[in-house]
Short mmCIF file of C-alpha atoms and ligand atoms in Angstrom, two decimals:
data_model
loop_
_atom_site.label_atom_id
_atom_site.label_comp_id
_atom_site.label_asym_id
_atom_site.label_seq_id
_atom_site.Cartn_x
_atom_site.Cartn_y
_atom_site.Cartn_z
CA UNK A 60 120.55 103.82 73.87
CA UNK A 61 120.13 102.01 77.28
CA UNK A 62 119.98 98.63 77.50
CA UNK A 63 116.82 96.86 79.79
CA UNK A 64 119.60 96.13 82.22
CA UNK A 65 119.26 96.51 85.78
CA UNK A 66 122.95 98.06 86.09
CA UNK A 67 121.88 101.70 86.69
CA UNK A 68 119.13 103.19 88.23
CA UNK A 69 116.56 106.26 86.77
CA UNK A 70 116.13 109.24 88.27
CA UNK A 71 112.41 111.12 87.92
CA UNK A 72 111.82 114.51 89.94
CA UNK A 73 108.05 114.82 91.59
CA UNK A 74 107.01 118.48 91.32
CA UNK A 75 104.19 120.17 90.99
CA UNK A 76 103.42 123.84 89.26
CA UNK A 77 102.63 124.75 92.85
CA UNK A 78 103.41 126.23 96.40
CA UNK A 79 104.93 122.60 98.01
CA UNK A 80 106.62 118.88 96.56
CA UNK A 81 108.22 117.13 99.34
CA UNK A 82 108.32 119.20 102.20
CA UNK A 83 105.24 121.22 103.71
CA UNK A 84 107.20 123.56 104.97
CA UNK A 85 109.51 123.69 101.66
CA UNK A 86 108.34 127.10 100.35
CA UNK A 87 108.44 128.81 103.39
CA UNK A 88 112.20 128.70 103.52
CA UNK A 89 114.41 131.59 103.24
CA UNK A 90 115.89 130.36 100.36
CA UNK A 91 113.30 128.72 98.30
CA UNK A 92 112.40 130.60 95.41
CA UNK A 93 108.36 131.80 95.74
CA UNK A 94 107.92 132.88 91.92
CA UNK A 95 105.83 129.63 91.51
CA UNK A 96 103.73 131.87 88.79
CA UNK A 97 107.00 132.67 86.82
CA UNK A 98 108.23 130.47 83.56
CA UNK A 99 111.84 130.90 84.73
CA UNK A 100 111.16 128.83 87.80
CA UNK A 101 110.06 126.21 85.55
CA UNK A 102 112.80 126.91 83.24
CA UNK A 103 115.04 127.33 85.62
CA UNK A 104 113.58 123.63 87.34
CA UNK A 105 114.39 121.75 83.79
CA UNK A 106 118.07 123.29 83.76
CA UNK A 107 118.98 122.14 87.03
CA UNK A 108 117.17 118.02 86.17
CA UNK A 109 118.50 118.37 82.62
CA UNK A 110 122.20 118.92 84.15
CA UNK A 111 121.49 116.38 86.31
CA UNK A 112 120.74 113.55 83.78
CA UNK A 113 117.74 113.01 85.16
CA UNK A 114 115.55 110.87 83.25
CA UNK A 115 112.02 113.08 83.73
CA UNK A 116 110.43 115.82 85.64
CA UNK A 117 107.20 114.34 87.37
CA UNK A 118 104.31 116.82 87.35
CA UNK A 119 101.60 115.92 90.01
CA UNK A 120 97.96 117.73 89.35
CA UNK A 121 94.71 117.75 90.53
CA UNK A 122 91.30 119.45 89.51
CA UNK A 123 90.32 121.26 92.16
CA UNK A 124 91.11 123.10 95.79
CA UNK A 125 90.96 120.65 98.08
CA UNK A 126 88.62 121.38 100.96
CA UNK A 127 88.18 118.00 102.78
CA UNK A 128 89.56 119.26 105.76
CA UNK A 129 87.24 120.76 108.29
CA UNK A 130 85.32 120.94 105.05
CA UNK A 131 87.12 124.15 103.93
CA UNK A 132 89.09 125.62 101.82
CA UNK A 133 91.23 127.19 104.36
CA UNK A 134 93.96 125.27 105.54
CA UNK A 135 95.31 124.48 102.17
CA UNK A 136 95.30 127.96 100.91
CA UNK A 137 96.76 129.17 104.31
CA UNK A 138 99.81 126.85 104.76
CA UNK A 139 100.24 126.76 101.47
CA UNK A 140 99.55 122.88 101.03
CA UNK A 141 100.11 120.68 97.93
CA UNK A 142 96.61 121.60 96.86
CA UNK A 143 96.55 125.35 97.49
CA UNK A 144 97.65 126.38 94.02
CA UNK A 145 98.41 124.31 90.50
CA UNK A 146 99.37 126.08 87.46
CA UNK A 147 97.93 123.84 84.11
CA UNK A 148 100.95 121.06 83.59
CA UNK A 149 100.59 120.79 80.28
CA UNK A 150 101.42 124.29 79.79
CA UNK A 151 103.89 124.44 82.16
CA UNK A 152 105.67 121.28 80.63
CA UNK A 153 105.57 123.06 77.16
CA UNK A 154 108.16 125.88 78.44
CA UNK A 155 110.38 123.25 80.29
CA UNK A 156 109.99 121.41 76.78
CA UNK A 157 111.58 124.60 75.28
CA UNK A 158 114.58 125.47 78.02
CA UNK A 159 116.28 121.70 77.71
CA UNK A 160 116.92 119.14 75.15
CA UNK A 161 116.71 115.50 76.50
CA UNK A 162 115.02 115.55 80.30
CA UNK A 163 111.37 113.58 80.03
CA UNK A 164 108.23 115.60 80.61
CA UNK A 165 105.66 114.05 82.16
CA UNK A 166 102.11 115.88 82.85
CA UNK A 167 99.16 114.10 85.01
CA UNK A 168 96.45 113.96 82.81
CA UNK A 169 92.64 112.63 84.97
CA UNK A 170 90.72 110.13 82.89
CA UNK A 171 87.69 111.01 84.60
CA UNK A 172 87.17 114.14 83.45
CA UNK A 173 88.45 114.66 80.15
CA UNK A 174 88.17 113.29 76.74
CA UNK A 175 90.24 110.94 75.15
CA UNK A 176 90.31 112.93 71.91
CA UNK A 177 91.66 116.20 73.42
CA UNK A 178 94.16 114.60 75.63
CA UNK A 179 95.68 112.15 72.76
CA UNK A 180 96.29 115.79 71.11
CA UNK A 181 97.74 117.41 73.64
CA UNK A 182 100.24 114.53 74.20
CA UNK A 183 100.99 113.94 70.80
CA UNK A 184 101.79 117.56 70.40
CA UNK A 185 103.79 117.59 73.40
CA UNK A 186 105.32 114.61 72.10
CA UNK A 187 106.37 116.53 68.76
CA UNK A 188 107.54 119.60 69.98
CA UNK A 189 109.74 118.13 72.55
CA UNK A 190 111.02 115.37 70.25
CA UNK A 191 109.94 112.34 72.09
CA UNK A 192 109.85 113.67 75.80
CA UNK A 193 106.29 113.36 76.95
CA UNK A 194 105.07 111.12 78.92
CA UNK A 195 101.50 110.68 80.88
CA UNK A 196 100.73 110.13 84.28
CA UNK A 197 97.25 108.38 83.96
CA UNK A 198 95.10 109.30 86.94
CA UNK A 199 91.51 108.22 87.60
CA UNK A 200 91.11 111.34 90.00
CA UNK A 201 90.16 110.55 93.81
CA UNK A 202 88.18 113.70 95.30
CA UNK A 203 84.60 114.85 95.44
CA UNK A 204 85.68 118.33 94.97
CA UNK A 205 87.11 117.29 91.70
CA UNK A 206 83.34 116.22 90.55
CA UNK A 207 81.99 119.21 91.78
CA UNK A 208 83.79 121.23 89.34
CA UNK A 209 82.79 119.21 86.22
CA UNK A 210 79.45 119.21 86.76
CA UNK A 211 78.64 116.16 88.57
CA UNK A 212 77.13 115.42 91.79
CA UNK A 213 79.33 112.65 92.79
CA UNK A 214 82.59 110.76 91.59
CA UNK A 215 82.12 107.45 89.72
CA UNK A 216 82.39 104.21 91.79
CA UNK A 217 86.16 102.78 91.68
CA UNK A 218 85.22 100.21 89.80
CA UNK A 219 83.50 102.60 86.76
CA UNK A 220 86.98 105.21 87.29
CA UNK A 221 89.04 101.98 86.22
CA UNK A 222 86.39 100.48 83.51
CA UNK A 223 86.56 104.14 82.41
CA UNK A 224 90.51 104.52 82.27
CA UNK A 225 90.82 101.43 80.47
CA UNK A 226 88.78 102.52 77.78
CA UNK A 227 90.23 105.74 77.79
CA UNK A 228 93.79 104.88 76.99
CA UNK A 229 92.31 102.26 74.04
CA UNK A 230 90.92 104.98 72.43
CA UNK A 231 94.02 106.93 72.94
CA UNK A 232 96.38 104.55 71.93
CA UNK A 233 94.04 103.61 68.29
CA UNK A 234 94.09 107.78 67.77
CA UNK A 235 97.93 107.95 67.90
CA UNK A 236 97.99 105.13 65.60
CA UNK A 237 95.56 106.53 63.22
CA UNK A 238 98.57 108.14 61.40
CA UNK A 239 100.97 105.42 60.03
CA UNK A 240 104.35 105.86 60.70
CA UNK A 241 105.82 108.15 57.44
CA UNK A 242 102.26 109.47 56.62
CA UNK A 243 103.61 112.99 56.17
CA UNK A 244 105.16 113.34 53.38
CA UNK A 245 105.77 117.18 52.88
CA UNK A 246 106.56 116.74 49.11
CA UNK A 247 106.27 120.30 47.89
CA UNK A 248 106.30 119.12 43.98
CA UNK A 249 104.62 116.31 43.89
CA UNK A 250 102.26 117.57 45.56
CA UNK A 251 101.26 115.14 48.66
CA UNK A 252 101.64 116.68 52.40
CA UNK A 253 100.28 113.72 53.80
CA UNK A 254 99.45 110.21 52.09
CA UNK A 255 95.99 109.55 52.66
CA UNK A 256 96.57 105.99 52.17
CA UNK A 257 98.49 106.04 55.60
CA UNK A 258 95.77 108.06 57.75
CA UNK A 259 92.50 106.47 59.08
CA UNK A 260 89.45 106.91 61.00
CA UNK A 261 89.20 104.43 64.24
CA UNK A 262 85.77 104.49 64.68
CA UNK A 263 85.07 103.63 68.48
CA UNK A 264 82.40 102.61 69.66
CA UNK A 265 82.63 101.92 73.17
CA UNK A 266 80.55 102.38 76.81
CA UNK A 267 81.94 105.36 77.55
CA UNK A 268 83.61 107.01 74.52
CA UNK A 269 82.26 107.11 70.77
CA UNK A 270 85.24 108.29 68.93
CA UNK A 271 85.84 108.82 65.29
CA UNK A 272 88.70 109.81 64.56
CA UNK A 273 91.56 110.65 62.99
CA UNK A 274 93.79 112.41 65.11
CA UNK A 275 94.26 116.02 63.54
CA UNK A 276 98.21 115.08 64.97
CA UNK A 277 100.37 112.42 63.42
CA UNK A 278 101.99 109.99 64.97
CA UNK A 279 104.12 111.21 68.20
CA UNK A 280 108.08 110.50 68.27
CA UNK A 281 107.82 107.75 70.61
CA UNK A 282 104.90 106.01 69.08
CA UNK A 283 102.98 106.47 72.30
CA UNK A 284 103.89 109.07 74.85
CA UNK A 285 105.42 106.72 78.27
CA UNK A 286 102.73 106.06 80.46
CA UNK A 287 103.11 106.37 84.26
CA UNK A 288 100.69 105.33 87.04
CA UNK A 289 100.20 105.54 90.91
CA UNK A 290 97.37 103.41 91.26
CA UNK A 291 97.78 100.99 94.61
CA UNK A 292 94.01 99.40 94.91
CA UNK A 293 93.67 96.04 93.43
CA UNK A 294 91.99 97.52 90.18
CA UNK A 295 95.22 100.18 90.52
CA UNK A 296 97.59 97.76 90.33
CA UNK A 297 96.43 95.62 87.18
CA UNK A 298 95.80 98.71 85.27
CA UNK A 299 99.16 99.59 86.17
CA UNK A 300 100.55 96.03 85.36
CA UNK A 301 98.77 96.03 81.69
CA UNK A 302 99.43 99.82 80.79
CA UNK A 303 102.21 101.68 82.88
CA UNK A 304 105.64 101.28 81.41
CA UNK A 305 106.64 103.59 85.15
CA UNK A 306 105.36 103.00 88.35
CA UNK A 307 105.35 105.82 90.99
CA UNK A 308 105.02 104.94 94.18
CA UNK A 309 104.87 106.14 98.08
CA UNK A 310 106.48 103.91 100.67
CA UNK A 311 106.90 104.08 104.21
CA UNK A 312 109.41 101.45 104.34
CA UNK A 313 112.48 99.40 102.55
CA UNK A 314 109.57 96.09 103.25
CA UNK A 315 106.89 97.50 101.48
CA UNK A 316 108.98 98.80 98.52
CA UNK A 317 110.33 95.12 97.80
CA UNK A 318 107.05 93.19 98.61
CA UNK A 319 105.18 95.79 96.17
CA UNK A 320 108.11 95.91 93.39
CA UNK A 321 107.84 91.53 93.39
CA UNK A 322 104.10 91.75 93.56
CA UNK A 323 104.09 94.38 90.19
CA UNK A 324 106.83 92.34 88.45
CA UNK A 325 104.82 89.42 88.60
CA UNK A 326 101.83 91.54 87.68
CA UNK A 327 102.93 92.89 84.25
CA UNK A 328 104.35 89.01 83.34
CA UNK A 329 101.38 87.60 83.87
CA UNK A 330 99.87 90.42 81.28
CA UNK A 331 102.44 88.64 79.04
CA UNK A 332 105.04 91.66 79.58
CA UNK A 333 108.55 91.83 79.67
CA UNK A 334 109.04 92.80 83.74
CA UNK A 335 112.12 94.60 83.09
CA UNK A 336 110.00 97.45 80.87
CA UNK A 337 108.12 98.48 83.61
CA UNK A 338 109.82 100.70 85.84
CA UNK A 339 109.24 101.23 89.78
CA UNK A 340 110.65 104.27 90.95
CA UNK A 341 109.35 105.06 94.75
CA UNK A 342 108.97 108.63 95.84
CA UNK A 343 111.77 110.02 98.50
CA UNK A 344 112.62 113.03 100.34
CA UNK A 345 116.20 113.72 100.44
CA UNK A 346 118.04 116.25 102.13
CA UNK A 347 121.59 116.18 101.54
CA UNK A 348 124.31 118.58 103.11
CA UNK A 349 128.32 118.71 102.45
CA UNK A 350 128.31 117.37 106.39
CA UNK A 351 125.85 115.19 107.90
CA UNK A 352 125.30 118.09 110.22
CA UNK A 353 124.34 120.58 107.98
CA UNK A 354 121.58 118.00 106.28
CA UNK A 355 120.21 117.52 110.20
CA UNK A 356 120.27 121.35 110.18
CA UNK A 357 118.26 121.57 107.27
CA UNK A 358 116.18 118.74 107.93
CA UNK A 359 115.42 120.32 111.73
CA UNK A 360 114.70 123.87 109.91
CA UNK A 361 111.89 122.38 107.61
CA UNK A 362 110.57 120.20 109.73
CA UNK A 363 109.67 123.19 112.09
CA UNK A 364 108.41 124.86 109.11
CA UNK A 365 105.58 121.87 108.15
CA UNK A 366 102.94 122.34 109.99
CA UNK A 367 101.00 119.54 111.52
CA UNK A 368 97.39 121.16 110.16
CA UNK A 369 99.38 121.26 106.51
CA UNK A 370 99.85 117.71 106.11
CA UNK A 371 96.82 116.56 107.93
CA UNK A 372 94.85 118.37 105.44
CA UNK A 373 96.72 117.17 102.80
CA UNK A 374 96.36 113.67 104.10
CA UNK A 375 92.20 114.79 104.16
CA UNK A 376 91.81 114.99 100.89
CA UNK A 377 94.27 112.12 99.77
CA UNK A 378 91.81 110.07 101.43
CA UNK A 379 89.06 111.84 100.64
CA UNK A 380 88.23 112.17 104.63
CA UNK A 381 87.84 115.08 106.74
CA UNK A 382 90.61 113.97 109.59
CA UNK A 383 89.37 116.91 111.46
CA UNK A 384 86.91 114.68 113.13
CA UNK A 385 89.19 111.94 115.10
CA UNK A 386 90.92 113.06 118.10
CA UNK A 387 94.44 114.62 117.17
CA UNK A 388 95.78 113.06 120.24
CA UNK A 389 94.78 109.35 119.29
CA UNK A 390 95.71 107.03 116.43
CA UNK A 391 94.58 106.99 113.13
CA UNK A 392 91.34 104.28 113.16
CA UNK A 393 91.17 101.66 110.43
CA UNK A 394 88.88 102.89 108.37
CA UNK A 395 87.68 102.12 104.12
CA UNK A 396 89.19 105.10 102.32
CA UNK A 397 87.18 106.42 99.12
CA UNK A 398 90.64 107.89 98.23
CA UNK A 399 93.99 107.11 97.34
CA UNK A 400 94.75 103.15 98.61
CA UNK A 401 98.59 104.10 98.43
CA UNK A 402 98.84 106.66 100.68
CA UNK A 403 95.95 104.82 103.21
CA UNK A 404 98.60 102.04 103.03
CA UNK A 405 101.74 104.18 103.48
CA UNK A 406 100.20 105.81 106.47
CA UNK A 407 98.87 103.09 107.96
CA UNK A 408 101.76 100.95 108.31
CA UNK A 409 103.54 104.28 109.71
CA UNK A 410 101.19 104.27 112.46
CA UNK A 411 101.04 101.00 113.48
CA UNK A 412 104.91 100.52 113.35
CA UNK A 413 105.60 103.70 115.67
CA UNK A 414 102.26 104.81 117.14
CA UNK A 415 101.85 108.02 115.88
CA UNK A 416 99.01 110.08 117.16
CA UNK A 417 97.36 111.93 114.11
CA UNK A 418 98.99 115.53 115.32
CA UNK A 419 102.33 113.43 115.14
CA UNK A 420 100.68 111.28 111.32
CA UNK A 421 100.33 115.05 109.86
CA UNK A 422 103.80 116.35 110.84
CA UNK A 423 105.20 113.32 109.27
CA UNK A 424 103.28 112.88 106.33
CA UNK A 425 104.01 117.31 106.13
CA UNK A 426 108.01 116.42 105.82
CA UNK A 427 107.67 113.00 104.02
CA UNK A 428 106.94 109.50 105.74
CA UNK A 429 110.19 108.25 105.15
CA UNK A 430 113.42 109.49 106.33
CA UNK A 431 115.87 107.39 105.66
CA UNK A 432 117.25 109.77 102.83
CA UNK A 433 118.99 112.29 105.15
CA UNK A 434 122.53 113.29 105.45
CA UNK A 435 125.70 113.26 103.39
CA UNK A 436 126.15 112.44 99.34
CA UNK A 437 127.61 109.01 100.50
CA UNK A 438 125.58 108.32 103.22
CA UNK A 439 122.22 108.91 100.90
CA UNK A 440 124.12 106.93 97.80
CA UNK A 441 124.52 104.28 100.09
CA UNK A 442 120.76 104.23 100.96
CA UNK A 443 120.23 104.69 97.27
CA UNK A 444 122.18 101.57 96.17
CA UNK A 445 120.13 99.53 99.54
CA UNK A 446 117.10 100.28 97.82
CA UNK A 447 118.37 99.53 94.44
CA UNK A 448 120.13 96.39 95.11
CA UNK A 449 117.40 94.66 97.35
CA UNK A 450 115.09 95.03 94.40
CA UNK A 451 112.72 97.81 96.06
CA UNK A 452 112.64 99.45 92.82
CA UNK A 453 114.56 100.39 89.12
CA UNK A 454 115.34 104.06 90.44
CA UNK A 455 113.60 106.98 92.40
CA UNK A 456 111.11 109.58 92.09
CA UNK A 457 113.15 112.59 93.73
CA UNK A 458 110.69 115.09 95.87
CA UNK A 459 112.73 117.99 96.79
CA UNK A 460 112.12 118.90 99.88
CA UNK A 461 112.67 122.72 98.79
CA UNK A 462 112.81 124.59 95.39
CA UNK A 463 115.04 124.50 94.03
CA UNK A 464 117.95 124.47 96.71
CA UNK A 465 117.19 120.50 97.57
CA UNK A 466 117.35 119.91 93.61
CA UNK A 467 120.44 121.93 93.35
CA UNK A 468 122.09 119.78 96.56
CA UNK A 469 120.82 116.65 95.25
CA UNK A 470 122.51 117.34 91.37
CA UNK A 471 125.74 118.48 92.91
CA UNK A 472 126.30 116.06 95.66
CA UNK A 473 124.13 112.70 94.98
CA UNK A 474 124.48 112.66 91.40
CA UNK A 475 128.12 112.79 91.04
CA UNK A 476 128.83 109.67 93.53
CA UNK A 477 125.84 107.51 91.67
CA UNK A 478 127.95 107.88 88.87
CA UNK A 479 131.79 107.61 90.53
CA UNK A 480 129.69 104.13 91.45
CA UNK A 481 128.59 103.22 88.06
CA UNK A 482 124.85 103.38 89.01
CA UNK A 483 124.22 106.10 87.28
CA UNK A 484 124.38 107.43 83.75
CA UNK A 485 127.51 110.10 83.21
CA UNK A 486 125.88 111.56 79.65
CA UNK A 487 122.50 111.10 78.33
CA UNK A 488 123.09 108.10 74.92
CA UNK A 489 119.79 108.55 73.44
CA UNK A 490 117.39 111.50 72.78
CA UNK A 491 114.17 109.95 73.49
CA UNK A 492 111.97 109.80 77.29
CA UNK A 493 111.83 106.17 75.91
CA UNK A 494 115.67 105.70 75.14
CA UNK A 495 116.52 106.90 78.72
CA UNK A 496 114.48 104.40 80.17
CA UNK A 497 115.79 101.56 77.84
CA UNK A 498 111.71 100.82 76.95
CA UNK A 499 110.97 99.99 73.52
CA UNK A 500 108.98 102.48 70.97
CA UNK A 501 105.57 100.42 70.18
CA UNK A 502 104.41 99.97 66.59
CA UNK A 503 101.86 101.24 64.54
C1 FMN B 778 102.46 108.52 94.91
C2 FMN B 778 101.15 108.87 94.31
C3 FMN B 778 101.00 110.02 93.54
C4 FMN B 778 99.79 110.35 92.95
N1 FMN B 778 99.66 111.51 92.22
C5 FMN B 778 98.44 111.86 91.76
C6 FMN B 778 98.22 113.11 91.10
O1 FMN B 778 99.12 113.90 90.90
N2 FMN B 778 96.94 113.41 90.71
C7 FMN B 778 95.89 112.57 90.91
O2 FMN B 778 94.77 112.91 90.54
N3 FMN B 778 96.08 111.37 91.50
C8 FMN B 778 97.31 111.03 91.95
N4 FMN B 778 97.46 109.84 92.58
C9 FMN B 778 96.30 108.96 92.66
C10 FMN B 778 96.38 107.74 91.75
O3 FMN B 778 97.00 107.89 90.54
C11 FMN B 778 95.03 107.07 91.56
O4 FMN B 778 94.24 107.77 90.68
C12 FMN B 778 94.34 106.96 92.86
O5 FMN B 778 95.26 106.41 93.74
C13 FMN B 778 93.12 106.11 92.81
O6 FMN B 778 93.49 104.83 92.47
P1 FMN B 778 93.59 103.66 93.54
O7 FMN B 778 92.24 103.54 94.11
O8 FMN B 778 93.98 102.47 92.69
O9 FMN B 778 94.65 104.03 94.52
C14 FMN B 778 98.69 109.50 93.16
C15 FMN B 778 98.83 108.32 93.92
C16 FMN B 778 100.03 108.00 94.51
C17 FMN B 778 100.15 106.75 95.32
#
């Protein structure tokens, strides 16, 4: 097993069971593969991370067809942007659970909308039929379409989504434990299946959940499944600091990523944590070529192919404000965003470094804000081992720019330096999501 050492980095893949992960124009290139709708593709996903050592594949969701922009549906479903289309990611992880042995499965799970009950089962059974792979990205959910579609009028205030969350995950956490380690027993002769002795209601009685439990699932491999969280406001960020044992994150810049990696260090100490188990892996963008002209190529190609409407309506309903109704030609305003405070802060500071008009904002935030991942294996390494070195994170949330073609470049190109350098692990030494990350396995 890995030690909590900061000697070599982790390597997560952000994807979603959808048209688009990095790059707007990602799926409409010649050679990305289309057959979103297929389990081979996400089969075929998990070979290519698994034979890359990565740590986990990253499955973004949300709960609804975003239509923020120009208050319609259309300019997601037409460019094919990262809301158009998501396949269930719990379902999706459960074939990827089947096609490799060791690669971390992580599925985005809203605590606004569902119950902690159901979701504590589907984990734990994740959690068993993978082994110890699964792991949760804990979302409070951001968009007004998402209430629409479970029956309410409007979203809960901030404030409530976070009270809310932090009750959820309680509850969550007392279900899993409601089986003692060891409680089944599967003693044919005797006979006891399970010992009743080790199994337990929890009884919850809380604000917003009245829970009685058992869990109808014993407890998972890992104890827990690993929780990840994205949360940047100030409520975000201690919820992430008390809970998240993986922080994913979007920056725009090598500053931001050190300031905020400090700032969450210091966080999850003063929750009384060890700051080495919690992980801060940023979201990139690479494109990587066997020449540094070829990856300019490919980078000039997709870039052409994300369209400045794609990732302006994608940046809509991040925010959770129709951007339709600025002038393109002028800068983004300061404004309060009822949606995600990450990427308000990632796009902000992009515009007021370089002055981006909001045509410009939505090309860039269509192919990724930063770009500083582009070019040869050693070139990107070397921007790899910046990052890791200056303490901007503990390893990187890889968004391919195209499926899978930008996977496949990064596994045979990146991968194989980060380990000539050390920085990366050659075999996997453990068989747990929790041993890769060198994070300890709670107790009951
Ligand atoms: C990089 C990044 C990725 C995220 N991915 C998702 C996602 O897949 N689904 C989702 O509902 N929210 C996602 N979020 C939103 C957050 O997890 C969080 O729920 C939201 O930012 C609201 O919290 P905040 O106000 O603290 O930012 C993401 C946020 C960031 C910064």
């Amino acid at each position: 097993m890995q030690s909590n050492t900061r000697d070599q980095l982790h390597l997560a893949a952000f994807a979603l069971a959808g048209p688009v992960s990095g790059n707007h124009g990602g799926w409409r290139h010649p050679e990305a593969n289309s057959d979103i709708l297929s389990a081979d593709y996400y089969a075929n996903l998990g070979r290519i991370l698994e034979a890359g050592k990565f740590d986990l594949l990253f499955l973004a969701d949300i709960l609804a067809v975003p239509q923020r922009f120009e208050n319609s549906l259309d300019s997601q479903l037409r460019y094919g942007a990262l809301g158009a289309l998501r396949l269930d990611p719990m379902v999706v992880l459960s074939i990827v659970a089947g096609a490799t042995r060791h690669l971390g499965l992580a599925s985005t799970i809203s605590t606004s909308y569902f119950e902690p009950f159901a979701v504590a089962r589907s984990l734990a059974t994740l959690d068993h039929l993978s082994a110890g792979r699964a792991a949760w990205n804990i979302v409070t959910s951001f968009q007004q379409a998402e209430a629409a579609n479970f029956g309410r009028t409007d979203q809960l205030s901030r404030e409530e989504r976070y009270d809310r969350a932090d009750e959820f995950v309680q509850v969550a956490c007392e279900l899993w434990d409601s089986w003692k380690d060891g409680a089944v027993v599967r003693d044919k002769a005797a006979p006891m299946f399970a010992d009743p002795a080790k199994v337990s209601p929890i009884n919850h009685q809380g604000r917003w959940f009245n829970v009685k439990g058992p869990l109808n699932v014993s407890r998972p491999p890992q104890g827990r499944p690993v929780f990840i969280q994205a949360g940047a406001s100030g409520r975000g960020r201690d919820f992430a600091a008390k809970w998240a044992d993986v922080i994913f994150v979007n920056h725009s810049s090598l500053e931001s990523a050190v300031a905020f990696y400090k700032e969450m260090k210091e966080r999850a100490a003063g929750h009384g944590r060890d700051p080495a188990s919690l992980k801060i892996l940023p979201g990139i963008v690479p494109i990587v070529g066997a020449t540094a002209t070829i990856a300019e190529e490919t980078d000039k190609l997709l870039s052409s192919l994300a369209l400045p409407q794609a990732g302006l309506s994608t940046l809509s309903y991040h925010l959770d404000i129709d951007l339709s109704q600025f002038p393109q030609d002028e800068i983004l305003p300061d404004m309060d965003v009822p949606g995600v405070q990450g990427h308000y802060k990632e796009v902000a500071e992009l515009t007021r470094k370089n002055g981006l008009t909001l045509a410009e904002l939505g090309k860039r935030y269509g192919i990724g804000t930063l770009r500083d991942f582009i070019g040869t294996a050693e070139s990107v390494t070397d921007k790899l081992e910046e990052w890791f070195r200056a303490k901007a994170c503990d390893g990187f949330m890889i968004q391919a720019p195209y499926v899978p073609g930008g996977l496949e470049d990064f596994v045979r190109l990146v991968v194989p330096e980060l380990q000539r350098r050390g920085l990366f692990r050659k075999e996997y030494e453990g068989t747990t999501l929790r041993d890769h990350l060198g994070i300890q396995r709670p107790s009951a």
